């Protein structure tokens, strides 16, 4: 599995657009591509899904959350480890771990856990490694050649 991560503190530099088009390019070349949308704005998810699909995905009345927050929920609530990774089919060889507008609430969990790792607290290690493990779980489920973050 090859992993490409796109990061820049500055917004509007084309990260999301580039990642979207690379996903389709790699897929057109015959690769199996997993896309993980870990940006709290979830613009990448919005590019891949229709408006109706987004409404269903982020429906506050639907207890069956299918975004990255579904995997993080047990950690955020302090109830254990990540839940199974929701992977949504976009095309025959593209899958998406959908982003969520509430992902920004997880930043404080990461910040607190980072300091607790120095004290070797196991829950802190589960928290700081959670996004990586969500990616691994999704990539294994789909047998991805490429993961784009």
PDB file of C-alpha atoms in Angstrom:
ATOM      1  CA  UNK A   1       0.000   0.000   0.000  1.00  0.00           C
ATOM      2  CA  UNK A   2       1.397   3.358  -1.069  1.00  0.00           C
ATOM      3  CA  UNK A   3       0.269   6.351   0.966  1.00  0.00           C
ATOM      4  CA  UNK A   4       0.233   9.969  -0.183  1.00  0.00           C
ATOM      5  CA  UNK A   5      -0.701  12.671   2.318  1.00  0.00           C
ATOM      6  CA  UNK A   6      -1.459  16.239   1.291  1.00  0.00           C
ATOM      7  CA  UNK A   7      -0.998  18.877   3.973  1.00  0.00           C
ATOM      8  CA  UNK A   8      -0.591  22.624   4.099  1.00  0.00           C
ATOM      9  CA  UNK A   9      -1.759  25.021   6.805  1.00  0.00           C
ATOM     10  CA  UNK A  10      -2.775  27.500   4.139  1.00  0.00           C
ATOM     11  CA  UNK A  11      -6.178  27.001   2.606  1.00  0.00           C
ATOM     12  CA  UNK A  12      -7.026  27.446  -1.038  1.00  0.00           C
ATOM     13  CA  UNK A  13      -3.801  26.026  -2.457  1.00  0.00           C
ATOM     14  CA  UNK A  14      -5.469  23.135  -4.294  1.00  0.00           C
ATOM     15  CA  UNK A  15      -4.883  20.161  -1.983  1.00  0.00           C
ATOM     16  CA  UNK A  16      -8.433  18.843  -2.209  1.00  0.00           C
ATOM     17  CA  UNK A  17      -8.735  19.329  -5.954  1.00  0.00           C
ATOM     18  CA  UNK A  18      -5.368  17.687  -6.598  1.00  0.00           C
ATOM     19  CA  UNK A  19      -6.206  14.724  -4.374  1.00  0.00           C
ATOM     20  CA  UNK A  20      -9.599  14.260  -6.058  1.00  0.00           C
ATOM     21  CA  UNK A  21      -8.083  14.183  -9.539  1.00  0.00           C
ATOM     22  CA  UNK A  22      -5.184  11.945  -8.494  1.00  0.00           C
ATOM     23  CA  UNK A  23      -7.675   9.437  -7.092  1.00  0.00           C
ATOM     24  CA  UNK A  24      -9.425   9.231 -10.460  1.00  0.00           C
ATOM     25  CA  UNK A  25      -6.104   9.132 -12.331  1.00  0.00           C
ATOM     26  CA  UNK A  26      -4.742   6.249 -10.243  1.00  0.00           C
ATOM     27  CA  UNK A  27      -8.085   4.451 -10.582  1.00  0.00           C
ATOM     28  CA  UNK A  28      -8.060   4.931 -14.365  1.00  0.00           C
ATOM     29  CA  UNK A  29      -4.596   3.342 -14.364  1.00  0.00           C
ATOM     30  CA  UNK A  30      -6.134   0.213 -12.810  1.00  0.00           C
ATOM     31  CA  UNK A  31      -5.191   0.850  -9.177  1.00  0.00           C
ATOM     32  CA  UNK A  32      -7.456   0.379  -6.186  1.00  0.00           C
ATOM     33  CA  UNK A  33      -7.580   3.749  -4.414  1.00  0.00           C
ATOM     34  CA  UNK A  34      -8.749   4.515  -0.884  1.00  0.00           C
ATOM     35  CA  UNK A  35      -9.362   8.195  -0.162  1.00  0.00           C
ATOM     36  CA  UNK A  36      -9.472   9.352   3.475  1.00  0.00           C
ATOM     37  CA  UNK A  37     -11.075  12.740   4.103  1.00  0.00           C
ATOM     38  CA  UNK A  38      -9.687  13.888   7.445  1.00  0.00           C
ATOM     39  CA  UNK A  39     -10.252  17.599   6.840  1.00  0.00           C
ATOM     40  CA  UNK A  40     -12.975  18.962   9.155  1.00  0.00           C
ATOM     41  CA  UNK A  41     -14.398  20.939   6.220  1.00  0.00           C
ATOM     42  CA  UNK A  42     -15.048  17.606   4.430  1.00  0.00           C
ATOM     43  CA  UNK A  43     -14.785  19.235   1.002  1.00  0.00           C
ATOM     44  CA  UNK A  44     -13.309  16.085  -0.529  1.00  0.00           C
ATOM     45  CA  UNK A  45     -16.315  14.081   0.624  1.00  0.00           C
ATOM     46  CA  UNK A  46     -18.526  16.771  -0.912  1.00  0.00           C
ATOM     47  CA  UNK A  47     -16.710  16.387  -4.237  1.00  0.00           C
ATOM     48  CA  UNK A  48     -17.215  12.617  -4.335  1.00  0.00           C
ATOM     49  CA  UNK A  49     -20.823  12.403  -3.111  1.00  0.00           C
ATOM     50  CA  UNK A  50     -24.089  13.844  -4.373  1.00  0.00           C
ATOM     51  CA  UNK A  51     -26.060  16.306  -2.279  1.00  0.00           C
ATOM     52  CA  UNK A  52     -28.583  13.588  -1.399  1.00  0.00           C
ATOM     53  CA  UNK A  53     -25.790  11.237  -0.288  1.00  0.00           C
ATOM     54  CA  UNK A  54     -24.265  13.995   1.857  1.00  0.00           C
ATOM     55  CA  UNK A  55     -27.597  14.703   3.534  1.00  0.00           C
ATOM     56  CA  UNK A  56     -27.991  11.014   4.357  1.00  0.00           C
ATOM     57  CA  UNK A  57     -24.376  10.759   5.539  1.00  0.00           C
ATOM     58  CA  UNK A  58     -24.602  13.722   7.893  1.00  0.00           C
ATOM     59  CA  UNK A  59     -28.233  13.262   9.013  1.00  0.00           C
ATOM     60  CA  UNK A  60     -28.212  14.115  12.749  1.00  0.00           C
ATOM     61  CA  UNK A  61     -31.268  11.889  13.312  1.00  0.00           C
ATOM     62  CA  UNK A  62     -29.581   8.825  11.800  1.00  0.00           C
ATOM     63  CA  UNK A  63     -27.934   6.735  14.500  1.00  0.00           C
ATOM     64  CA  UNK A  64     -26.007   4.803  11.830  1.00  0.00           C
ATOM     65  CA  UNK A  65     -23.159   7.284  11.240  1.00  0.00           C
ATOM     66  CA  UNK A  66     -21.060   6.303   8.228  1.00  0.00           C
ATOM     67  CA  UNK A  67     -18.306   8.933   8.417  1.00  0.00           C
ATOM     68  CA  UNK A  68     -14.871   8.856  10.022  1.00  0.00           C
ATOM     69  CA  UNK A  69     -16.590   9.991  13.224  1.00  0.00           C
ATOM     70  CA  UNK A  70     -18.299   6.596  13.455  1.00  0.00           C
ATOM     71  CA  UNK A  71     -14.868   5.013  13.868  1.00  0.00           C
ATOM     72  CA  UNK A  72     -13.662   7.647  16.320  1.00  0.00           C
ATOM     73  CA  UNK A  73     -16.813   7.726  18.447  1.00  0.00           C
ATOM     74  CA  UNK A  74     -15.745   5.066  21.003  1.00  0.00           C
ATOM     75  CA  UNK A  75     -12.427   6.854  21.567  1.00  0.00           C
ATOM     76  CA  UNK A  76     -14.069  10.254  21.901  1.00  0.00           C
ATOM     77  CA  UNK A  77     -16.562   8.853  24.410  1.00  0.00           C
ATOM     78  CA  UNK A  78     -13.769   7.065  26.302  1.00  0.00           C
ATOM     79  CA  UNK A  79     -15.299   3.641  25.636  1.00  0.00           C
ATOM     80  CA  UNK A  80     -12.401   1.796  24.059  1.00  0.00           C
ATOM     81  CA  UNK A  81     -10.871   1.582  20.629  1.00  0.00           C
ATOM     82  CA  UNK A  82     -11.875   2.539  17.088  1.00  0.00           C
ATOM     83  CA  UNK A  83     -15.033   1.087  15.609  1.00  0.00           C
ATOM     84  CA  UNK A  84     -14.982  -0.556  12.152  1.00  0.00           C
ATOM     85  CA  UNK A  85     -14.008   1.860   9.403  1.00  0.00           C
ATOM     86  CA  UNK A  86     -16.886   3.006   7.183  1.00  0.00           C
ATOM     87  CA  UNK A  87     -15.772   2.723   3.568  1.00  0.00           C
ATOM     88  CA  UNK A  88     -18.073   4.063   0.870  1.00  0.00           C
ATOM     89  CA  UNK A  89     -17.961   2.855  -2.730  1.00  0.00           C
ATOM     90  CA  UNK A  90     -17.392   5.703  -5.184  1.00  0.00           C
ATOM     91  CA  UNK A  91     -16.464   3.652  -8.256  1.00  0.00           C
ATOM     92  CA  UNK A  92     -15.342   0.090  -8.916  1.00  0.00           C
ATOM     93  CA  UNK A  93     -11.810   0.879  -7.746  1.00  0.00           C
ATOM     94  CA  UNK A  94     -12.278   3.977  -5.564  1.00  0.00           C
ATOM     95  CA  UNK A  95     -13.426   3.904  -1.949  1.00  0.00           C
ATOM     96  CA  UNK A  96     -13.873   6.814   0.443  1.00  0.00           C
ATOM     97  CA  UNK A  97     -13.594   7.112   4.196  1.00  0.00           C
ATOM     98  CA  UNK A  98     -16.064  10.005   4.395  1.00  0.00           C
ATOM     99  CA  UNK A  99     -15.148  13.127   6.290  1.00  0.00           C
ATOM    100  CA  UNK A 100     -17.335  14.830   8.843  1.00  0.00           C
ATOM    101  CA  UNK A 101     -17.876  18.445   9.810  1.00  0.00           C
ATOM    102  CA  UNK A 102     -17.604  17.396  13.470  1.00  0.00           C
ATOM    103  CA  UNK A 103     -14.060  16.087  13.042  1.00  0.00           C
ATOM    104  CA  UNK A 104     -12.668  19.344  14.442  1.00  0.00           C
ATOM    105  CA  UNK A 105     -13.986  18.264  17.854  1.00  0.00           C
ATOM    106  CA  UNK A 106     -11.442  15.416  17.822  1.00  0.00           C
ATOM    107  CA  UNK A 107      -8.492  17.842  17.744  1.00  0.00           C
ATOM    108  CA  UNK A 108      -8.674  18.424  21.498  1.00  0.00           C
ATOM    109  CA  UNK A 109      -8.622  14.646  22.089  1.00  0.00           C
ATOM    110  CA  UNK A 110      -5.435  14.377  20.025  1.00  0.00           C
ATOM    111  CA  UNK A 111      -3.824  17.288  21.830  1.00  0.00           C
ATOM    112  CA  UNK A 112      -4.577  15.890  25.288  1.00  0.00           C
ATOM    113  CA  UNK A 113      -3.526  12.367  24.336  1.00  0.00           C
ATOM    114  CA  UNK A 114      -0.183  13.490  22.925  1.00  0.00           C
ATOM    115  CA  UNK A 115       1.007  14.697  26.347  1.00  0.00           C
ATOM    116  CA  UNK A 116      -0.323  11.568  28.065  1.00  0.00           C
ATOM    117  CA  UNK A 117       1.740   9.352  25.770  1.00  0.00           C
ATOM    118  CA  UNK A 118       4.809  10.545  27.688  1.00  0.00           C
ATOM    119  CA  UNK A 119       3.273   8.881  30.758  1.00  0.00           C
ATOM    120  CA  UNK A 120       2.768   5.697  28.721  1.00  0.00           C
ATOM    121  CA  UNK A 121      -1.000   5.751  29.122  1.00  0.00           C
ATOM    122  CA  UNK A 122      -2.435   3.125  26.774  1.00  0.00           C
ATOM    123  CA  UNK A 123      -5.649   5.024  25.910  1.00  0.00           C
ATOM    124  CA  UNK A 124      -3.491   7.951  24.787  1.00  0.00           C
ATOM    125  CA  UNK A 125      -1.612   5.737  22.341  1.00  0.00           C
ATOM    126  CA  UNK A 126      -4.931   4.420  20.986  1.00  0.00           C
ATOM    127  CA  UNK A 127      -6.085   7.995  20.450  1.00  0.00           C
ATOM    128  CA  UNK A 128      -2.929   9.291  18.756  1.00  0.00           C
ATOM    129  CA  UNK A 129      -2.739   6.283  16.435  1.00  0.00           C
ATOM    130  CA  UNK A 130      -6.474   6.120  15.683  1.00  0.00           C
ATOM    131  CA  UNK A 131      -6.473   7.870  12.306  1.00  0.00           C
ATOM    132  CA  UNK A 132      -3.582   5.714  11.094  1.00  0.00           C
ATOM    133  CA  UNK A 133      -5.396   2.565  12.223  1.00  0.00           C
ATOM    134  CA  UNK A 134      -8.628   3.699  10.547  1.00  0.00           C
ATOM    135  CA  UNK A 135      -6.686   4.062   7.307  1.00  0.00           C
ATOM    136  CA  UNK A 136      -5.042   0.641   7.713  1.00  0.00           C
ATOM    137  CA  UNK A 137      -8.373  -0.999   8.447  1.00  0.00           C
ATOM    138  CA  UNK A 138     -10.015   0.609   5.410  1.00  0.00           C
ATOM    139  CA  UNK A 139      -7.065  -0.208   3.141  1.00  0.00           C
ATOM    140  CA  UNK A 140      -7.065  -3.855   4.218  1.00  0.00           C
ATOM    141  CA  UNK A 141     -10.841  -4.115   3.758  1.00  0.00           C
ATOM    142  CA  UNK A 142     -10.521  -2.802   0.177  1.00  0.00           C
ATOM    143  CA  UNK A 143      -7.042  -4.199  -0.609  1.00  0.00           C
ATOM    144  CA  UNK A 144      -5.969  -0.703  -1.675  1.00  0.00           C
ATOM    145  CA  UNK A 145      -2.943  -0.052  -3.853  1.00  0.00           C
ATOM    146  CA  UNK A 146      -2.945   3.646  -2.957  1.00  0.00           C
ATOM    147  CA  UNK A 147      -4.239   5.610   0.008  1.00  0.00           C
ATOM    148  CA  UNK A 148      -4.688   9.337  -0.481  1.00  0.00           C
ATOM    149  CA  UNK A 149      -5.119  11.501   2.615  1.00  0.00           C
TER     150      UNK A 149
END
